[in-house]
PDB file of C-alpha atoms and ligand atoms in Angstrom:
ATOM      1  CA  PHE K   1      -0.171   0.049   0.004  1.00 72.00           C
ATOM      2  CA  ASP K   2       2.791   2.430   0.755  1.00 79.00           C
ATOM      3  CA  ARG K   3       4.152   1.822  -2.880  1.00 83.00           C
ATOM      4  CA  LEU K   4       0.772   2.516  -4.304  1.00 84.00           C
ATOM      5  CA  LYS K   5       0.591   5.573  -2.222  1.00 83.00           C
ATOM      6  CA  SER K   6       3.865   6.987  -3.397  1.00 82.00           C
ATOM      7  CA  GLY K   7       3.115   6.007  -7.061  1.00 79.00           C
ATOM      8  CA  LEU K   8      -0.131   8.033  -6.853  1.00 83.00           C
ATOM      9  CA  SER K   9       1.338  10.937  -5.206  1.00 83.00           C
ATOM     10  CA  ARG K  10       1.345  13.221  -8.285  1.00 78.00           C
ATOM     11  CA  SER K  11      -2.512  12.591  -8.666  1.00 78.00           C
ATOM     12  CA  ARG K  12      -2.983  13.012  -4.908  1.00 78.00           C
ATOM     13  CA  GLU K  13      -0.893  16.191  -4.793  1.00 80.00           C
ATOM     14  CA  ALA K  14      -3.111  17.562  -7.547  1.00 80.00           C
ATOM     15  CA  ILE K  15      -6.252  16.599  -5.615  1.00 80.00           C
ATOM     16  CA  ASN K  16      -4.688  17.874  -2.342  1.00 77.00           C
ATOM     17  CA  GLU K  17      -4.282  21.305  -3.562  1.00 79.00           C
ATOM     18  CA  ILE K  18      -7.916  21.833  -4.311  1.00 78.00           C
ATOM     19  CA  PHE K  19      -8.859  20.484  -1.051  1.00 75.00           C
ATOM     20  CA  TYR K  20      -6.576  22.896   0.860  1.00 69.00           C
ATOM     21  CA  MET K  21      -7.139  25.946  -1.349  1.00 62.00           C
ATOM     22  CA  GLY K  22      -9.487  28.161   0.584  1.00 59.00           C
ATOM     23  CA  GLY K  23     -11.423  25.374   2.002  1.00 75.00           C
ATOM     24  CA  GLU K  24     -14.904  26.604   1.158  1.00 81.00           C
ATOM     25  CA  VAL K  25     -16.861  24.774  -1.464  1.00 87.00           C
ATOM     26  CA  ASP K  26     -17.923  27.034  -4.415  1.00 88.00           C
ATOM     27  CA  GLU K  27     -18.196  27.349  -8.020  1.00 90.00           C
ATOM     28  CA  ASP K  28     -14.473  27.420  -8.381  1.00 88.00           C
ATOM     29  CA  PHE K  29     -13.982  24.292  -6.330  1.00 90.00           C
ATOM     30  CA  TRP K  30     -16.153  22.111  -8.374  1.00 93.00           C
ATOM     31  CA  GLU K  31     -14.558  23.538 -11.622  1.00 92.00           C
ATOM     32  CA  ASP K  32     -11.185  22.866 -10.189  1.00 90.00           C
ATOM     33  CA  LEU K  33     -12.068  19.299  -8.994  1.00 91.00           C
ATOM     34  CA  GLU K  34     -13.733  18.230 -12.429  1.00 93.00           C
ATOM     35  CA  ASP K  35     -10.316  19.666 -14.263  1.00 91.00           C
ATOM     36  CA  THR K  36      -8.083  17.901 -11.855  1.00 90.00           C
ATOM     37  CA  LEU K  37     -10.076  14.607 -12.436  1.00 90.00           C
ATOM     38  CA  VAL K  38      -9.488  15.035 -16.111  1.00 88.00           C
ATOM     39  CA  MET K  39      -5.811  15.865 -15.861  1.00 85.00           C
ATOM     40  CA  GLY K  40      -5.567  12.698 -13.749  1.00 84.00           C
ATOM     41  CA  ASP K  41      -6.543  10.559 -16.829  1.00 85.00           C
ATOM     42  CA  MET K  42      -9.972   9.731 -15.768  1.00 87.00           C
ATOM     43  CA  GLY K  43     -11.492  11.110 -19.012  1.00 86.00           C
ATOM     44  CA  GLY K  44     -14.046  14.085 -19.222  1.00 90.00           C
ATOM     45  CA  GLU K  45     -17.029  12.044 -19.022  1.00 92.00           C
ATOM     46  CA  LEU K  46     -16.332  10.188 -15.730  1.00 92.00           C
ATOM     47  CA  ALA K  47     -14.896  13.437 -14.279  1.00 93.00           C
ATOM     48  CA  MET K  48     -18.093  15.145 -14.850  1.00 95.00           C
ATOM     49  CA  ARG K  49     -20.284  12.409 -13.837  1.00 95.00           C
ATOM     50  CA  VAL K  50     -18.417  12.085 -10.394  1.00 95.00           C
ATOM     51  CA  THR K  51     -18.318  15.827  -9.917  1.00 96.00           C
ATOM     52  CA  ASP K  52     -22.074  16.321 -10.634  1.00 97.00           C
ATOM     53  CA  ASP K  53     -22.932  13.324  -8.175  1.00 96.00           C
ATOM     54  CA  LEU K  54     -20.695  14.861  -5.183  1.00 95.00           C
ATOM     55  CA  ARG K  55     -22.059  18.224  -5.825  1.00 95.00           C
ATOM     56  CA  GLU K  56     -25.616  16.857  -5.251  1.00 96.00           C
ATOM     57  CA  GLN K  57     -24.337  15.049  -2.164  1.00 96.00           C
ATOM     58  CA  ALA K  58     -22.719  18.082  -0.749  1.00 94.00           C
ATOM     59  CA  ALA K  59     -26.048  20.160  -1.345  1.00 94.00           C
ATOM     60  CA  ARG K  60     -28.157  17.412   0.298  1.00 95.00           C
ATOM     61  CA  GLU K  61     -25.914  16.731   3.142  1.00 94.00           C
ATOM     62  CA  ASN K  62     -24.801  20.409   3.650  1.00 91.00           C
ATOM     63  CA  LEU K  63     -21.026  19.697   3.241  1.00 89.00           C
ATOM     64  CA  ASN K  64     -19.624  23.138   2.559  1.00 85.00           C
ATOM     65  CA  ARG K  65     -16.226  22.746   3.554  1.00 86.00           C
ATOM     66  CA  ALA K  66     -13.765  20.901   1.121  1.00 85.00           C
ATOM     67  CA  ASP K  67     -12.286  18.711   3.741  1.00 83.00           C
ATOM     68  CA  GLN K  68     -15.652  17.096   4.442  1.00 85.00           C
ATOM     69  CA  LEU K  69     -15.716  16.019   0.886  1.00 89.00           C
ATOM     70  CA  ARG K  70     -12.497  14.105   0.403  1.00 88.00           C
ATOM     71  CA  ASP K  71     -13.646  10.745   1.743  1.00 89.00           C
ATOM     72  CA  ALA K  72     -17.086  11.182  -0.134  1.00 92.00           C
ATOM     73  CA  LEU K  73     -14.983  11.572  -3.309  1.00 93.00           C
ATOM     74  CA  ALA K  74     -12.998   8.509  -2.633  1.00 93.00           C
ATOM     75  CA  LYS K  75     -16.199   6.585  -2.152  1.00 95.00           C
ATOM     76  CA  ARG K  76     -17.847   7.863  -5.077  1.00 94.00           C
ATOM     77  CA  LEU K  77     -14.771   6.974  -7.337  1.00 94.00           C
ATOM     78  CA  ALA K  78     -14.547   3.593  -6.065  1.00 94.00           C
ATOM     79  CA  GLN K  79     -18.081   2.892  -7.051  1.00 93.00           C
ATOM     80  CA  GLU K  80     -17.011   3.378 -10.731  1.00 90.00           C
ATOM     81  CA  PHE K  81     -14.663   0.141 -10.543  1.00 92.00           C
ATOM     82  CA  ARG K  82     -16.461  -3.119 -11.547  1.00 90.00           C
ATOM     83  CA  THR K  83     -16.168  -5.758  -9.070  1.00 90.00           C
ATOM     84  CA  ALA K  84     -15.111  -9.355 -10.038  1.00 92.00           C
ATOM     85  CA  ASP K  85     -17.427 -12.262  -9.581  1.00 91.00           C
ATOM     86  CA  ARG K  86     -14.479 -14.572  -9.502  1.00 95.00           C
ATOM     87  CA  ASP K  87     -10.892 -14.405  -8.582  1.00 97.00           C
ATOM     88  CA  PRO K  88      -9.100 -16.412 -11.251  1.00 98.00           C
ATOM     89  CA  PHE K  89      -5.845 -16.661  -9.069  1.00 98.00           C
ATOM     90  CA  GLU K  90      -7.582 -17.902  -5.914  1.00 97.00           C
ATOM     91  CA  ASP K  91     -10.528 -20.156  -7.260  1.00 97.00           C
ATOM     92  CA  VAL K  92      -8.673 -22.826  -8.444  1.00 97.00           C
ATOM     93  CA  PRO K  93      -8.375 -24.984 -10.917  1.00 97.00           C
ATOM     94  CA  SER K  94      -8.003 -21.943 -13.230  1.00 98.00           C
ATOM     95  CA  CYS K  95      -6.156 -21.013 -16.409  1.00 98.00           C
ATOM     96  CA  VAL K  96      -5.370 -17.656 -17.233  1.00 98.00           C
ATOM     97  CA  LEU K  97      -4.269 -16.079 -20.411  1.00 98.00           C
ATOM     98  CA  PHE K  98      -2.141 -12.814 -19.990  1.00 98.00           C
ATOM     99  CA  VAL K  99      -2.362 -10.567 -23.104  1.00 97.00           C
ATOM    100  CA  GLY K 100      -0.959  -6.831 -23.716  1.00 96.00           C
ATOM    101  CA  ILE K 101       1.795  -5.180 -25.706  1.00 94.00           C
ATOM    102  CA  ASN K 102       5.168  -5.373 -25.179  1.00 93.00           C
ATOM    103  CA  GLY K 103       6.502  -3.801 -22.292  1.00 94.00           C
ATOM    104  CA  ALA K 104       3.228  -3.851 -20.233  1.00 95.00           C
ATOM    105  CA  GLY K 105       4.678  -6.434 -17.907  1.00 96.00           C
ATOM    106  CA  LYS K 106       3.030  -9.556 -18.729  1.00 97.00           C
ATOM    107  CA  THR K 107       6.221 -11.847 -18.164  1.00 97.00           C
ATOM    108  CA  THR K 108       6.968 -10.163 -14.864  1.00 97.00           C
ATOM    109  CA  THR K 109       3.388 -10.499 -13.590  1.00 98.00           C
ATOM    110  CA  VAL K 110       3.123 -14.197 -14.592  1.00 98.00           C
ATOM    111  CA  GLY K 111       6.392 -14.560 -12.437  1.00 98.00           C
ATOM    112  CA  LYS K 112       4.879 -12.761  -9.634  1.00 98.00           C
ATOM    113  CA  LEU K 113       1.802 -14.672  -9.598  1.00 98.00           C
ATOM    114  CA  ALA K 114       3.491 -17.932 -10.022  1.00 98.00           C
ATOM    115  CA  GLY K 115       5.696 -16.987  -7.129  1.00 98.00           C
ATOM    116  CA  ARG K 116       2.621 -16.193  -4.999  1.00 97.00           C
ATOM    117  CA  ALA K 117       0.901 -19.436  -6.028  1.00 97.00           C
ATOM    118  CA  ARG K 118       3.734 -21.355  -4.925  1.00 96.00           C
ATOM    119  CA  GLY K 119       4.112 -19.538  -1.577  1.00 96.00           C
ATOM    120  CA  GLU K 120       0.410 -20.459  -1.050  1.00 96.00           C
ATOM    121  CA  GLY K 121       1.252 -24.004  -1.773  1.00 97.00           C
ATOM    122  CA  LYS K 122      -0.865 -24.310  -4.766  1.00 98.00           C
ATOM    123  CA  SER K 123       0.797 -26.215  -7.769  1.00 98.00           C
ATOM    124  CA  CYS K 124       1.299 -23.897 -10.837  1.00 98.00           C
ATOM    125  CA  LEU K 125       2.470 -24.183 -14.516  1.00 98.00           C
ATOM    126  CA  ILE K 126       3.568 -21.436 -16.882  1.00 98.00           C
ATOM    127  CA  GLY K 127       2.942 -21.735 -20.565  1.00 97.00           C
ATOM    128  CA  GLY K 128       5.106 -19.523 -22.823  1.00 96.00           C
ATOM    129  CA  ALA K 129       3.115 -18.687 -26.058  1.00 95.00           C
ATOM    130  CA  ASP K 130       5.070 -15.809 -27.371  1.00 93.00           C
ATOM    131  CA  THR K 131       7.062 -17.748 -29.593  1.00 89.00           C
ATOM    132  CA  PHE K 132       7.765 -14.564 -31.914  1.00 87.00           C
ATOM    133  CA  ARG K 133      10.631 -13.515 -29.873  1.00 86.00           C
ATOM    134  CA  ALA K 134      13.480 -15.989 -28.509  1.00 85.00           C
ATOM    135  CA  ALA K 135      14.080 -13.431 -25.761  1.00 89.00           C
ATOM    136  CA  ALA K 136      10.588 -13.493 -24.419  1.00 90.00           C
ATOM    137  CA  ILE K 137      11.042 -17.417 -23.670  1.00 91.00           C
ATOM    138  CA  GLU K 138      14.271 -16.910 -21.872  1.00 93.00           C
ATOM    139  CA  GLN K 139      12.898 -14.205 -19.747  1.00 95.00           C
ATOM    140  CA  LEU K 140       9.900 -16.569 -18.964  1.00 96.00           C
ATOM    141  CA  GLU K 141      12.195 -19.169 -18.001  1.00 96.00           C
ATOM    142  CA  VAL K 142      14.192 -16.852 -15.598  1.00 97.00           C
ATOM    143  CA  TRP K 143      10.771 -15.971 -14.038  1.00 97.00           C
ATOM    144  CA  GLY K 144       9.764 -19.704 -13.660  1.00 97.00           C
ATOM    145  CA  THR K 145      13.165 -20.586 -12.128  1.00 97.00           C
ATOM    146  CA  ARG K 146      12.885 -17.732  -9.663  1.00 96.00           C
ATOM    147  CA  ALA K 147       9.285 -18.671  -8.768  1.00 96.00           C
ATOM    148  CA  GLY K 148      10.056 -22.542  -8.680  1.00 97.00           C
ATOM    149  CA  VAL K 149       7.414 -23.176 -11.267  1.00 98.00           C
ATOM    150  CA  ASP K 150       7.743 -25.366 -14.533  1.00 98.00           C
ATOM    151  CA  VAL K 151       7.486 -23.413 -17.911  1.00 97.00           C
ATOM    152  CA  ILE K 152       6.262 -25.409 -20.973  1.00 96.00           C
ATOM    153  CA  THR K 153       6.921 -23.641 -24.360  1.00 93.00           C
ATOM    154  CA  ARG K 154       8.257 -24.663 -27.772  1.00 90.00           C
ATOM    155  CA  GLU K 155      10.951 -23.357 -30.146  1.00 88.00           C
ATOM    156  CA  ARG K 156      10.798 -19.919 -31.569  1.00 89.00           C
ATOM    157  CA  GLY K 157       8.372 -19.687 -34.618  1.00 89.00           C
ATOM    158  CA  ALA K 158       6.156 -22.522 -33.358  1.00 90.00           C
ATOM    159  CA  ASP K 159       2.662 -22.129 -33.297  1.00 94.00           C
ATOM    160  CA  PRO K 160       1.501 -20.434 -30.059  1.00 95.00           C
ATOM    161  CA  ALA K 161      -2.058 -21.927 -29.893  1.00 95.00           C
ATOM    162  CA  SER K 162      -0.052 -25.551 -30.001  1.00 95.00           C
ATOM    163  CA  VAL K 163       1.984 -24.350 -26.777  1.00 95.00           C
ATOM    164  CA  CYS K 164      -1.359 -23.656 -25.071  1.00 96.00           C
ATOM    165  CA  TYR K 165      -2.879 -27.013 -26.169  1.00 95.00           C
ATOM    166  CA  ASP K 166       0.394 -28.539 -24.661  1.00 96.00           C
ATOM    167  CA  VAL K 167       0.403 -26.834 -21.357  1.00 97.00           C
ATOM    168  CA  VAL K 168      -3.169 -27.373 -20.730  1.00 97.00           C
ATOM    169  CA  GLU K 169      -2.777 -31.282 -21.687  1.00 96.00           C
ATOM    170  CA  GLU K 170       0.340 -31.147 -19.067  1.00 97.00           C
ATOM    171  CA  ALA K 171      -1.595 -29.643 -16.387  1.00 97.00           C
ATOM    172  CA  GLU K 172      -4.554 -31.958 -16.607  1.00 96.00           C
ATOM    173  CA  LYS K 173      -2.198 -34.758 -16.418  1.00 97.00           C
ATOM    174  CA  ARG K 174      -0.474 -33.393 -13.312  1.00 97.00           C
ATOM    175  CA  GLY K 175      -3.541 -32.126 -11.816  1.00 97.00           C
ATOM    176  CA  THR K 176      -2.224 -28.584 -11.754  1.00 98.00           C
ATOM    177  CA  GLN K 177      -4.237 -25.771  -9.961  1.00 98.00           C
ATOM    178  CA  LEU K 178      -3.127 -22.851 -11.581  1.00 98.00           C
ATOM    179  CA  VAL K 179      -1.958 -22.428 -15.479  1.00 98.00           C
ATOM    180  CA  LEU K 180      -0.624 -19.165 -16.255  1.00 98.00           C
ATOM    181  CA  ILE K 181       0.165 -18.513 -20.051  1.00 98.00           C
ATOM    182  CA  ASP K 182       2.008 -15.561 -21.540  1.00 97.00           C
ATOM    183  CA  THR K 183       1.311 -14.323 -25.086  1.00 96.00           C
ATOM    184  CA  ALA K 184       3.114 -12.446 -27.513  1.00 92.00           C
ATOM    185  CA  GLY K 185       2.748  -8.556 -27.409  1.00 91.00           C
ATOM    186  CA  ARG K 186       3.856  -7.515 -30.880  1.00 86.00           C
ATOM    187  CA  LEU K 187       3.834  -9.274 -34.326  1.00 76.00           C
ATOM    188  CA  HIS K 188       4.504  -7.762 -37.785  1.00 76.00           C
ATOM    189  CA  THR K 189       1.144  -5.816 -37.365  1.00 83.00           C
ATOM    190  CA  SER K 190      -1.227  -5.123 -34.808  1.00 86.00           C
ATOM    191  CA  SER K 191      -4.118  -6.978 -36.881  1.00 89.00           C
ATOM    192  CA  ASP K 192      -1.619  -9.862 -37.030  1.00 90.00           C
ATOM    193  CA  LEU K 193      -1.417  -9.859 -33.245  1.00 93.00           C
ATOM    194  CA  MET K 194      -5.207  -9.606 -32.702  1.00 95.00           C
ATOM    195  CA  ARG K 195      -5.909 -12.560 -34.992  1.00 95.00           C
ATOM    196  CA  GLU K 196      -3.235 -14.695 -33.583  1.00 94.00           C
ATOM    197  CA  LEU K 197      -4.469 -13.816 -30.053  1.00 96.00           C
ATOM    198  CA  ALA K 198      -8.054 -14.554 -30.769  1.00 97.00           C
ATOM    199  CA  LYS K 199      -6.901 -18.204 -32.217  1.00 96.00           C
ATOM    200  CA  VAL K 200      -4.810 -18.448 -28.892  1.00 97.00           C
ATOM    201  CA  VAL K 201      -7.823 -17.779 -26.979  1.00 97.00           C
ATOM    202  CA  ASN K 202     -10.178 -19.883 -28.998  1.00 96.00           C
ATOM    203  CA  VAL K 203      -8.106 -22.891 -28.989  1.00 95.00           C
ATOM    204  CA  THR K 204      -7.145 -22.800 -25.319  1.00 97.00           C
ATOM    205  CA  ARG K 205     -10.949 -22.199 -24.318  1.00 96.00           C
ATOM    206  CA  LYS K 206     -12.033 -25.419 -26.683  1.00 95.00           C
ATOM    207  CA  ARG K 207      -9.143 -27.440 -25.234  1.00 93.00           C
ATOM    208  CA  CYS K 208      -9.495 -26.512 -21.572  1.00 95.00           C
ATOM    209  CA  THR K 209     -12.784 -28.257 -20.521  1.00 93.00           C
ATOM    210  CA  SER K 210     -11.348 -29.018 -16.863  1.00 93.00           C
ATOM    211  CA  MET K 211     -11.494 -25.486 -15.542  1.00 96.00           C
ATOM    212  CA  PRO K 212     -12.324 -21.892 -16.678  1.00 97.00           C
ATOM    213  CA  VAL K 213     -10.204 -19.892 -18.807  1.00 98.00           C
ATOM    214  CA  THR K 214      -9.808 -16.151 -18.031  1.00 98.00           C
ATOM    215  CA  VAL K 215      -8.324 -13.622 -20.547  1.00 98.00           C
ATOM    216  CA  VAL K 216      -6.534 -10.836 -18.599  1.00 98.00           C
ATOM    217  CA  LEU K 217      -5.233  -7.846 -20.248  1.00 98.00           C
ATOM    218  CA  VAL K 218      -2.110  -6.355 -18.767  1.00 97.00           C
ATOM    219  CA  ILE K 219      -1.604  -2.658 -18.924  1.00 95.00           C
ATOM    220  CA  ASP K 220       0.966  -0.188 -18.050  1.00 94.00           C
ATOM    221  CA  ALA K 221      -0.613   2.674 -16.291  1.00 91.00           C
ATOM    222  CA  THR K 222       1.988   5.317 -17.301  1.00 90.00           C
ATOM    223  CA  THR K 223       0.884   4.917 -20.924  1.00 88.00           C
ATOM    224  CA  GLY K 224      -2.184   7.234 -19.815  1.00 83.00           C
ATOM    225  CA  GLN K 225      -4.895   7.709 -22.308  1.00 83.00           C
ATOM    226  CA  ASN K 226      -3.180   5.664 -25.071  1.00 87.00           C
ATOM    227  CA  GLY K 227      -3.668   2.665 -22.617  1.00 90.00           C
ATOM    228  CA  LEU K 228      -7.521   3.317 -23.133  1.00 91.00           C
ATOM    229  CA  ALA K 229      -7.387   2.850 -26.726  1.00 92.00           C
ATOM    230  CA  GLN K 230      -5.328  -0.212 -26.422  1.00 92.00           C
ATOM    231  CA  ALA K 231      -7.607  -1.726 -23.996  1.00 95.00           C
ATOM    232  CA  LYS K 232     -10.465  -1.091 -26.365  1.00 95.00           C
ATOM    233  CA  GLU K 233      -8.629  -2.890 -29.259  1.00 94.00           C
ATOM    234  CA  PHE K 234      -7.842  -5.861 -27.296  1.00 96.00           C
ATOM    235  CA  ASN K 235     -11.246  -5.991 -25.497  1.00 97.00           C
ATOM    236  CA  ASP K 236     -12.815  -5.952 -29.228  1.00 96.00           C
ATOM    237  CA  ALA K 237     -10.879  -8.630 -30.502  1.00 95.00           C
ATOM    238  CA  LEU K 238     -10.713 -11.005 -27.630  1.00 96.00           C
ATOM    239  CA  ASP K 239     -13.659 -10.360 -25.106  1.00 96.00           C
ATOM    240  CA  LEU K 240     -11.399  -9.743 -21.953  1.00 97.00           C
ATOM    241  CA  ASP K 241     -12.536 -10.986 -18.558  1.00 98.00           C
ATOM    242  CA  GLY K 242     -10.278  -8.548 -16.631  1.00 97.00           C
ATOM    243  CA  LEU K 243      -7.381  -6.213 -15.979  1.00 97.00           C
ATOM    244  CA  ILE K 244      -3.879  -6.292 -14.308  1.00 97.00           C
ATOM    245  CA  VAL K 245      -2.639  -2.641 -14.176  1.00 96.00           C
ATOM    246  CA  THR K 246       1.055  -2.347 -13.619  1.00 96.00           C
ATOM    247  CA  LYS K 247       3.643   0.304 -12.615  1.00 94.00           C
ATOM    248  CA  LEU K 248       1.441   2.098 -10.303  1.00 92.00           C
ATOM    249  CA  ASP K 249       4.552   2.596  -8.058  1.00 89.00           C
ATOM    250  CA  GLY K 250       5.998   4.932 -10.859  1.00 77.00           C
ATOM    251  CA  THR K 251       4.897   8.341 -12.171  1.00 70.00           C
ATOM    252  CA  ALA K 252       1.382   6.914 -13.535  1.00 68.00           C
ATOM    253  CA  LYS K 253      -1.486   9.064 -12.862  1.00 76.00           C
ATOM    254  CA  GLY K 254      -3.880   6.297 -11.434  1.00 83.00           C
ATOM    255  CA  GLY K 255      -7.108   7.623 -13.019  1.00 86.00           C
ATOM    256  CA  ILE K 256      -6.211   5.739 -16.175  1.00 88.00           C
ATOM    257  CA  ALA K 257      -7.028   2.574 -14.057  1.00 90.00           C
ATOM    258  CA  LEU K 258     -10.834   4.021 -13.283  1.00 90.00           C
ATOM    259  CA  ALA K 259     -11.223   5.067 -16.583  1.00 90.00           C
ATOM    260  CA  ILE K 260     -10.481   1.736 -18.282  1.00 93.00           C
ATOM    261  CA  SER K 261     -12.361  -0.352 -15.699  1.00 94.00           C
ATOM    262  CA  ASP K 262     -15.176   1.924 -16.051  1.00 92.00           C
ATOM    263  CA  GLN K 263     -15.477   2.156 -20.085  1.00 92.00           C
ATOM    264  CA  LEU K 264     -14.869  -1.119 -20.640  1.00 94.00           C
ATOM    265  CA  GLY K 265     -16.912  -2.576 -17.699  1.00 95.00           C
ATOM    266  CA  LEU K 266     -13.982  -4.973 -16.504  1.00 96.00           C
ATOM    267  CA  PRO K 267     -12.656  -5.646 -13.108  1.00 97.00           C
ATOM    268  CA  ILE K 268      -9.106  -5.351 -11.951  1.00 97.00           C
ATOM    269  CA  TYR K 269      -7.734  -8.170 -10.444  1.00 98.00           C
ATOM    270  CA  ARG K 270      -4.287  -7.096  -9.035  1.00 97.00           C
ATOM    271  CA  ILE K 271      -2.159  -4.129  -9.502  1.00 96.00           C
ATOM    272  CA  GLY K 272       1.805  -4.110  -9.968  1.00 96.00           C
ATOM    273  CA  VAL K 273       3.859  -1.820  -7.893  1.00 94.00           C
ATOM    274  CA  GLY K 274       7.342  -2.755  -8.457  1.00 95.00           C
ATOM    275  CA  GLU K 275       9.673  -5.104 -10.363  1.00 96.00           C
ATOM    276  CA  SER K 276      10.428  -7.722  -7.855  1.00 95.00           C
ATOM    277  CA  ILE K 277       8.406 -11.003  -7.182  1.00 95.00           C
ATOM    278  CA  ASP K 278       6.181  -9.569  -4.245  1.00 95.00           C
ATOM    279  CA  ASP K 279       5.436  -6.365  -5.801  1.00 96.00           C
ATOM    280  CA  LEU K 280       1.770  -7.404  -6.795  1.00 97.00           C
ATOM    281  CA  GLU K 281      -1.304  -6.642  -4.768  1.00 95.00           C
ATOM    282  CA  THR K 282      -4.880  -7.368  -4.528  1.00 95.00           C
ATOM    283  CA  PHE K 283      -6.850  -4.702  -5.889  1.00 95.00           C
ATOM    284  CA  ASP K 284      -9.133  -2.858  -3.404  1.00 94.00           C
ATOM    285  CA  ALA K 285     -11.193   0.047  -5.217  1.00 94.00           C
ATOM    286  CA  LEU K 286     -11.698   2.023  -2.064  1.00 94.00           C
ATOM    287  CA  ASP K 287      -7.938   1.494  -0.884  1.00 92.00           C
ATOM    288  CA  PHE K 288      -6.970   2.406  -4.195  1.00 92.00           C
ATOM    289  CA  CYS K 289      -9.258   5.663  -4.398  1.00 92.00           C
ATOM    290  CA  ARG K 290      -8.212   6.699  -0.840  1.00 90.00           C
ATOM    291  CA  ALA K 291      -4.505   6.650  -2.090  1.00 88.00           C
ATOM    292  CA  LEU K 292      -5.529   8.597  -5.116  1.00 86.00           C
ATOM    293  CA  VAL K 293      -7.468  11.350  -3.150  1.00 84.00           C
ATOM    294  CA  GLY K 294      -5.158  11.372  -0.043  1.00 76.00           C
TER     295      GLY K 294
HETATM  296  P1  LIG I 321       6.259  -7.970 -21.313  1.00 66.28           P
HETATM  297  O1  LIG I 321       6.684  -7.651 -22.517  1.00 66.28           O
HETATM  298  O2  LIG I 321       4.765  -7.346 -21.310  1.00 66.28           O
HETATM  299  O3  LIG I 321       6.347  -9.391 -20.711  1.00 66.28           O
HETATM  300  O4  LIG I 321       6.567  -7.027 -19.913  1.00 66.28           O
HETATM  301  P2  LIG I 321       7.684  -7.519 -19.079  1.00 66.28           P
HETATM  302  O5  LIG I 321       7.208  -8.457 -18.105  1.00 66.28           O
HETATM  303  O6  LIG I 321       9.061  -7.870 -19.619  1.00 66.28           O
HETATM  304  O7  LIG I 321       8.027  -6.014 -18.442  1.00 66.28           O
HETATM  305  C1  LIG I 321       8.545  -4.841 -18.927  1.00 66.28           C
HETATM  306  C2  LIG I 321       9.402  -3.811 -17.844  1.00 66.28           C
HETATM  307  O8  LIG I 321       8.464  -3.415 -16.972  1.00 66.28           O
HETATM  308  C3  LIG I 321      10.341  -4.654 -17.234  1.00 66.28           C
HETATM  309  O9  LIG I 321      11.553  -4.006 -16.887  1.00 66.28           O
HETATM  310  C4  LIG I 321       9.609  -5.009 -15.967  1.00 66.28           C
HETATM  311  O10 LIG I 321      10.583  -4.930 -14.724  1.00 66.28           O
HETATM  312  C5  LIG I 321       8.676  -3.487 -15.771  1.00 66.28           C
HETATM  313  N1  LIG I 321       7.640  -3.696 -14.866  1.00 66.28           N
HETATM  314  C6  LIG I 321       6.638  -4.882 -14.798  1.00 66.28           C
HETATM  315  N2  LIG I 321       5.644  -4.714 -13.857  1.00 66.28           N
HETATM  316  C7  LIG I 321       6.193  -3.466 -13.233  1.00 66.28           C
HETATM  317  C8  LIG I 321       5.501  -2.499 -11.981  1.00 66.28           C
HETATM  318  O11 LIG I 321       4.427  -2.923 -11.449  1.00 66.28           O
HETATM  319  N3  LIG I 321       6.172  -1.535 -11.677  1.00 66.28           N
HETATM  320  C9  LIG I 321       7.366  -1.356 -12.122  1.00 66.28           C
HETATM  321  N4  LIG I 321       7.989  -0.184 -11.654  1.00 66.28           N
HETATM  322  N5  LIG I 321       8.032  -2.030 -13.272  1.00 66.28           N
HETATM  323  C10 LIG I 321       7.362  -2.851 -13.613  1.00 66.28           C
END
């Protein structure tokens, strides 16, 4: 939580400024609040909706000092996040496919989750379906060793869907509880990538009859509004189940996590708050919004 708090410090400082300015809730306060939410990557429509609701609440409950509204803002923002019906990393057996562009943090996240699963005594297998880049396979193997989890992959250039087939077959043979499959984040073109990933998802869903398959988009919070466009493209092609937002320890404006969850109607399963194996947290909407608002 401390890492998240320091990561979100830029957004929080901006919000703090309006809460401390004058202290009176007047027309300027509402304008500043809406602007600050937009600047924090939440998007205009969401910022307006939240500001309007809070303004109504302030009128109804006679809240006319800014500091009385701080927690109300955090609670109102938290309502915008979708909640998950199921935690694909806790409710096992479970097979999870990770998608997202290169550099988003897929491999690192798979490694962190594998480490966590092993720590909890769950059996786990990693599948390496990014057969496009040799370095991707090597990096995944480094994480597998670190986490103490076997990695199943094939040579560079092999069909990624066949890797998924192999890993599910092996998991069923072993009775593995948690299967984590990393996929490619870049091919020659973006439409090639979406087509390949759609095939990977379809084959895995068809082959994997013994456990639910969850498709998770890993997204780098520091990419701001670009992240939203990316998330839409993946969701249109793959019908995502949920999100993992990484790099919230850095210079991200946390509002992008809210904007994506809200616009795509997807839950956030975990957040990444650093590069090492323990730097992954379960997402709690209210804690997150309190860290955002201060
Ligand atoms: P992939 O291409 O999507 O598999 O991305 P990687 O897992 O290789 O991660 C890309 C870079 O982001 C690496 O340098 C990771 O250490 C870094 N990274 C991943 N997650 C986080 C995070 O939550 N916080 C920070 N600060 N860095 C991260």
